[in-house]
Amino acid sequence: MFSRLRGLMVKKGPEFLALPISFTPFPVKKVVLQQLLNWQFRHALSEGELDFLEGRFLGIEIADVNLRWITTLQNGRLTVSRDAEADVWFRGEANDLLLVAARKADPDMLFFQRRLVIEGDTELGLEVKNLMDAIELDAMPTPLRTGLQQLAAFIEAGMKQDAKAAKARAGISC
């Protein structure tokens, strides 16, 4: 039962999140995203590693969960909006982005497979990608790192289960 649920969550998991995220008012999403981003990047912010975002706008879109926002640096803090025009967009699906964040998937591989899309200001996109690559998992707040690693393990297990099922179906002949 658990393995079937895991497979369903990997395939349909983001769809389950899409509905509640769609109905959540943007001001609520904004508060949550700003708190999460500033918590995660607190060291990078204090070291000035995100200063390149001052006056520049990074768009993030996770289409399968209907989540889209634009972030920039203002007064030493990351802020979130939905109305600004992004200089660069990062687009992907929830499972892929979670695996990248947990260091379980290579963003370059996903980019070449067209599962991660970067559009707009290429230089800014590379600065963001390089910053993301430089972040060590151990530097993440423990609750965030633990939750991320557990979600990534769940997704990976479901993907392996799906691959086994597809292989078994391919071996069945009529």
PDB file of C-alpha atoms in Angstrom:
ATOM      1  CA  MET A   1       0.000   0.000   0.000  1.00  0.00           C
ATOM      2  CA  PHE A   2       2.763   2.462   0.952  1.00  0.00           C
ATOM      3  CA  SER A   3       4.711   1.776  -2.250  1.00  0.00           C
ATOM      4  CA  ARG A   4       1.593   2.388  -4.347  1.00  0.00           C
ATOM      5  CA  LEU A   5       0.940   5.637  -2.467  1.00  0.00           C
ATOM      6  CA  ARG A   6       4.564   6.660  -3.013  1.00  0.00           C
ATOM      7  CA  GLY A   7       4.249   6.080  -6.759  1.00  0.00           C
ATOM      8  CA  LEU A   8       1.032   8.074  -6.863  1.00  0.00           C
ATOM      9  CA  MET A   9       2.574  10.934  -4.884  1.00  0.00           C
ATOM     10  CA  VAL A  10       5.603  11.076  -7.189  1.00  0.00           C
ATOM     11  CA  LYS A  11       3.404  11.185 -10.284  1.00  0.00           C
ATOM     12  CA  LYS A  12       0.483  13.142  -8.886  1.00  0.00           C
ATOM     13  CA  GLY A  13       2.013  14.759  -5.804  1.00  0.00           C
ATOM     14  CA  PRO A  14       2.419  18.163  -7.353  1.00  0.00           C
ATOM     15  CA  GLU A  15      -1.150  17.969  -8.654  1.00  0.00           C
ATOM     16  CA  PHE A  16      -2.361  17.524  -5.069  1.00  0.00           C
ATOM     17  CA  LEU A  17      -0.500  20.705  -4.120  1.00  0.00           C
ATOM     18  CA  ALA A  18      -1.684  22.716  -7.123  1.00  0.00           C
ATOM     19  CA  LEU A  19      -5.228  23.163  -5.865  1.00  0.00           C
ATOM     20  CA  PRO A  20      -4.442  24.481  -2.369  1.00  0.00           C
ATOM     21  CA  ILE A  21      -1.644  26.669  -3.753  1.00  0.00           C
ATOM     22  CA  SER A  22      -4.026  28.080  -6.367  1.00  0.00           C
ATOM     23  CA  PHE A  23      -6.527  29.049  -3.691  1.00  0.00           C
ATOM     24  CA  THR A  24      -3.944  30.515  -1.316  1.00  0.00           C
ATOM     25  CA  PRO A  25      -3.965  34.307  -1.649  1.00  0.00           C
ATOM     26  CA  PHE A  26      -0.702  35.748  -2.978  1.00  0.00           C
ATOM     27  CA  PRO A  27      -0.096  37.878   0.153  1.00  0.00           C
ATOM     28  CA  VAL A  28       0.048  34.652   2.213  1.00  0.00           C
ATOM     29  CA  LYS A  29       2.394  32.991  -0.319  1.00  0.00           C
ATOM     30  CA  LYS A  30       4.518  36.149  -0.303  1.00  0.00           C
ATOM     31  CA  VAL A  31       5.005  36.104   3.469  1.00  0.00           C
ATOM     32  CA  VAL A  32       5.876  32.396   3.492  1.00  0.00           C
ATOM     33  CA  LEU A  33       8.261  32.665   0.532  1.00  0.00           C
ATOM     34  CA  GLN A  34      10.035  35.741   1.917  1.00  0.00           C
ATOM     35  CA  GLN A  35      10.510  34.127   5.325  1.00  0.00           C
ATOM     36  CA  LEU A  36      11.760  30.880   3.785  1.00  0.00           C
ATOM     37  CA  LEU A  37      14.130  32.599   1.329  1.00  0.00           C
ATOM     38  CA  ASN A  38      15.588  34.974   3.919  1.00  0.00           C
ATOM     39  CA  TRP A  39      16.006  32.107   6.392  1.00  0.00           C
ATOM     40  CA  GLN A  40      17.707  29.853   3.839  1.00  0.00           C
ATOM     41  CA  PHE A  41      19.987  32.579   2.458  1.00  0.00           C
ATOM     42  CA  ARG A  42      20.715  34.412   5.718  1.00  0.00           C
ATOM     43  CA  HIS A  43      24.475  33.721   5.531  1.00  0.00           C
ATOM     44  CA  ALA A  44      24.732  34.617   1.835  1.00  0.00           C
ATOM     45  CA  LEU A  45      22.819  37.834   2.547  1.00  0.00           C
ATOM     46  CA  SER A  46      25.092  38.781   5.455  1.00  0.00           C
ATOM     47  CA  GLU A  47      28.198  38.068   3.346  1.00  0.00           C
ATOM     48  CA  GLY A  48      26.904  40.155   0.419  1.00  0.00           C
ATOM     49  CA  GLU A  49      26.790  37.142  -1.898  1.00  0.00           C
ATOM     50  CA  LEU A  50      23.336  38.148  -3.158  1.00  0.00           C
ATOM     51  CA  ASP A  51      24.164  41.794  -3.821  1.00  0.00           C
ATOM     52  CA  PHE A  52      24.072  41.052  -7.566  1.00  0.00           C
ATOM     53  CA  LEU A  53      20.259  40.800  -7.193  1.00  0.00           C
ATOM     54  CA  GLU A  54      19.909  44.420  -6.059  1.00  0.00           C
ATOM     55  CA  GLY A  55      17.683  46.087  -8.648  1.00  0.00           C
ATOM     56  CA  ARG A  56      17.437  42.876 -10.691  1.00  0.00           C
ATOM     57  CA  PHE A  57      14.492  40.511 -10.740  1.00  0.00           C
ATOM     58  CA  LEU A  58      14.563  36.711 -10.681  1.00  0.00           C
ATOM     59  CA  GLY A  59      11.387  34.880 -11.629  1.00  0.00           C
ATOM     60  CA  ILE A  60      10.645  31.362 -10.395  1.00  0.00           C
ATOM     61  CA  GLU A  61       7.850  29.280 -11.862  1.00  0.00           C
ATOM     62  CA  ILE A  62       6.828  25.823 -10.710  1.00  0.00           C
ATOM     63  CA  ALA A  63       4.098  25.161 -13.242  1.00  0.00           C
ATOM     64  CA  ASP A  64       2.809  21.829 -11.949  1.00  0.00           C
ATOM     65  CA  VAL A  65       1.857  23.412  -8.610  1.00  0.00           C
ATOM     66  CA  ASN A  66       0.728  26.771 -10.004  1.00  0.00           C
ATOM     67  CA  LEU A  67       3.408  28.662  -8.081  1.00  0.00           C
ATOM     68  CA  ARG A  68       5.118  31.669  -9.617  1.00  0.00           C
ATOM     69  CA  TRP A  69       6.905  34.616  -8.050  1.00  0.00           C
ATOM     70  CA  ILE A  70       9.590  37.220  -8.654  1.00  0.00           C
ATOM     71  CA  THR A  71      12.294  37.979  -6.121  1.00  0.00           C
ATOM     72  CA  THR A  72      14.852  40.739  -5.756  1.00  0.00           C
ATOM     73  CA  LEU A  73      17.140  42.163  -3.103  1.00  0.00           C
ATOM     74  CA  GLN A  74      15.951  45.315  -1.316  1.00  0.00           C
ATOM     75  CA  ASN A  75      17.588  46.801   1.759  1.00  0.00           C
ATOM     76  CA  GLY A  76      19.607  43.643   2.375  1.00  0.00           C
ATOM     77  CA  ARG A  77      16.570  41.318   2.298  1.00  0.00           C
ATOM     78  CA  LEU A  78      14.995  39.164  -0.366  1.00  0.00           C
ATOM     79  CA  THR A  79      11.547  40.389  -1.298  1.00  0.00           C
ATOM     80  CA  VAL A  80       8.857  38.610  -3.285  1.00  0.00           C
ATOM     81  CA  SER A  81       6.321  40.059  -5.685  1.00  0.00           C
ATOM     82  CA  ARG A  82       4.181  38.864  -8.543  1.00  0.00           C
ATOM     83  CA  ASP A  83       3.857  42.050 -10.549  1.00  0.00           C
ATOM     84  CA  ALA A  84       7.452  42.987 -11.367  1.00  0.00           C
ATOM     85  CA  GLU A  85       8.987  42.129 -14.718  1.00  0.00           C
ATOM     86  CA  ALA A  86      11.634  39.434 -14.288  1.00  0.00           C
ATOM     87  CA  ASP A  87      15.075  39.793 -15.850  1.00  0.00           C
ATOM     88  CA  VAL A  88      15.463  36.022 -15.875  1.00  0.00           C
ATOM     89  CA  TRP A  89      13.049  33.136 -15.334  1.00  0.00           C
ATOM     90  CA  PHE A  90      13.789  29.725 -13.850  1.00  0.00           C
ATOM     91  CA  ARG A  91      11.030  27.263 -14.733  1.00  0.00           C
ATOM     92  CA  GLY A  92      10.687  23.633 -13.750  1.00  0.00           C
ATOM     93  CA  GLU A  93       8.479  21.071 -12.091  1.00  0.00           C
ATOM     94  CA  ALA A  94       8.308  20.600  -8.339  1.00  0.00           C
ATOM     95  CA  ASN A  95       9.948  17.163  -8.186  1.00  0.00           C
ATOM     96  CA  ASP A  96      12.894  18.224 -10.368  1.00  0.00           C
ATOM     97  CA  LEU A  97      13.484  21.415  -8.413  1.00  0.00           C
ATOM     98  CA  LEU A  98      13.317  19.547  -5.091  1.00  0.00           C
ATOM     99  CA  LEU A  99      15.870  17.030  -6.359  1.00  0.00           C
ATOM    100  CA  VAL A 100      18.179  19.854  -7.488  1.00  0.00           C
ATOM    101  CA  ALA A 101      17.863  21.615  -4.120  1.00  0.00           C
ATOM    102  CA  ALA A 102      18.683  18.353  -2.316  1.00  0.00           C
ATOM    103  CA  ARG A 103      21.696  17.757  -4.592  1.00  0.00           C
ATOM    104  CA  LYS A 104      20.096  14.579  -5.983  1.00  0.00           C
ATOM    105  CA  ALA A 105      19.829  15.895  -9.563  1.00  0.00           C
ATOM    106  CA  ASP A 106      22.250  17.894 -11.686  1.00  0.00           C
ATOM    107  CA  PRO A 107      20.713  21.173 -12.867  1.00  0.00           C
ATOM    108  CA  ASP A 108      22.841  21.107 -16.038  1.00  0.00           C
ATOM    109  CA  MET A 109      21.467  17.668 -16.939  1.00  0.00           C
ATOM    110  CA  LEU A 110      17.901  18.866 -16.336  1.00  0.00           C
ATOM    111  CA  PHE A 111      18.609  21.971 -18.427  1.00  0.00           C
ATOM    112  CA  PHE A 112      19.832  19.897 -21.379  1.00  0.00           C
ATOM    113  CA  GLN A 113      16.832  17.572 -20.990  1.00  0.00           C
ATOM    114  CA  ARG A 114      14.639  20.721 -21.100  1.00  0.00           C
ATOM    115  CA  ARG A 115      13.208  19.906 -17.682  1.00  0.00           C
ATOM    116  CA  LEU A 116      14.746  23.082 -16.238  1.00  0.00           C
ATOM    117  CA  VAL A 117      14.293  26.208 -18.352  1.00  0.00           C
ATOM    118  CA  ILE A 118      16.255  29.417 -17.899  1.00  0.00           C
ATOM    119  CA  GLU A 119      15.023  32.339 -19.998  1.00  0.00           C
ATOM    120  CA  GLY A 120      16.066  35.957 -20.133  1.00  0.00           C
ATOM    121  CA  ASP A 121      19.276  37.536 -18.865  1.00  0.00           C
ATOM    122  CA  THR A 122      21.764  34.684 -19.271  1.00  0.00           C
ATOM    123  CA  GLU A 123      24.434  36.368 -17.155  1.00  0.00           C
ATOM    124  CA  LEU A 124      22.053  36.811 -14.225  1.00  0.00           C
ATOM    125  CA  GLY A 125      20.811  33.238 -14.672  1.00  0.00           C
ATOM    126  CA  LEU A 126      24.390  31.927 -14.450  1.00  0.00           C
ATOM    127  CA  GLU A 127      25.088  34.016 -11.334  1.00  0.00           C
ATOM    128  CA  VAL A 128      21.997  32.542  -9.652  1.00  0.00           C
ATOM    129  CA  LYS A 129      22.867  28.995 -10.770  1.00  0.00           C
ATOM    130  CA  ASN A 130      26.473  29.358  -9.533  1.00  0.00           C
ATOM    131  CA  LEU A 131      25.243  30.640  -6.171  1.00  0.00           C
ATOM    132  CA  MET A 132      22.857  27.690  -5.878  1.00  0.00           C
ATOM    133  CA  ASP A 133      25.657  25.258  -6.789  1.00  0.00           C
ATOM    134  CA  ALA A 134      27.904  26.792  -4.114  1.00  0.00           C
ATOM    135  CA  ILE A 135      25.424  26.334  -1.263  1.00  0.00           C
ATOM    136  CA  GLU A 136      26.357  23.398   0.913  1.00  0.00           C
ATOM    137  CA  LEU A 137      23.556  21.257   2.284  1.00  0.00           C
ATOM    138  CA  ASP A 138      25.147  21.540   5.723  1.00  0.00           C
ATOM    139  CA  ALA A 139      24.732  25.326   5.552  1.00  0.00           C
ATOM    140  CA  MET A 140      20.947  24.979   5.318  1.00  0.00           C
ATOM    141  CA  PRO A 141      18.905  25.315   8.478  1.00  0.00           C
ATOM    142  CA  THR A 142      18.553  21.792   9.903  1.00  0.00           C
ATOM    143  CA  PRO A 143      14.746  21.534   9.673  1.00  0.00           C
ATOM    144  CA  LEU A 144      14.827  22.719   6.054  1.00  0.00           C
ATOM    145  CA  ARG A 145      17.691  20.381   5.110  1.00  0.00           C
ATOM    146  CA  THR A 146      16.064  17.379   6.810  1.00  0.00           C
ATOM    147  CA  GLY A 147      12.681  18.010   5.205  1.00  0.00           C
ATOM    148  CA  LEU A 148      14.279  18.525   1.802  1.00  0.00           C
ATOM    149  CA  GLN A 149      16.321  15.326   2.069  1.00  0.00           C
ATOM    150  CA  GLN A 150      13.275  13.309   3.146  1.00  0.00           C
ATOM    151  CA  LEU A 151      11.183  14.664   0.264  1.00  0.00           C
ATOM    152  CA  ALA A 152      14.002  13.941  -2.195  1.00  0.00           C
ATOM    153  CA  ALA A 153      14.353  10.360  -0.912  1.00  0.00           C
ATOM    154  CA  PHE A 154      10.593   9.903  -1.254  1.00  0.00           C
ATOM    155  CA  ILE A 155      10.654  11.216  -4.834  1.00  0.00           C
ATOM    156  CA  GLU A 156      13.666   9.085  -5.782  1.00  0.00           C
ATOM    157  CA  ALA A 157      12.068   5.929  -4.376  1.00  0.00           C
ATOM    158  CA  GLY A 158       8.895   6.619  -6.326  1.00  0.00           C
ATOM    159  CA  MET A 159      10.876   7.223  -9.505  1.00  0.00           C
ATOM    160  CA  LYS A 160      12.706   3.909  -9.073  1.00  0.00           C
ATOM    161  CA  GLN A 161       9.393   2.152  -8.485  1.00  0.00           C
ATOM    162  CA  ASP A 162       7.947   3.752 -11.631  1.00  0.00           C
ATOM    163  CA  ALA A 163      10.998   2.687 -13.641  1.00  0.00           C
ATOM    164  CA  LYS A 164      10.660  -0.921 -12.417  1.00  0.00           C
ATOM    165  CA  ALA A 165       6.952  -0.951 -13.275  1.00  0.00           C
ATOM    166  CA  ALA A 166       7.635   0.456 -16.750  1.00  0.00           C
ATOM    167  CA  LYS A 167      10.349  -2.145 -17.317  1.00  0.00           C
ATOM    168  CA  ALA A 168       7.980  -4.920 -16.200  1.00  0.00           C
ATOM    169  CA  ARG A 169       5.239  -3.627 -18.535  1.00  0.00           C
ATOM    170  CA  ALA A 170       7.718  -3.477 -21.425  1.00  0.00           C
ATOM    171  CA  GLY A 171       8.565  -7.137 -20.846  1.00  0.00           C
ATOM    172  CA  ILE A 172       4.907  -8.199 -21.051  1.00  0.00           C
ATOM    173  CA  SER A 173       3.836  -9.243 -24.526  1.00  0.00           C
ATOM    174  CA  CYS A 174       0.332  -9.912 -25.790  1.00  0.00           C
TER     175      CYS A 174
END
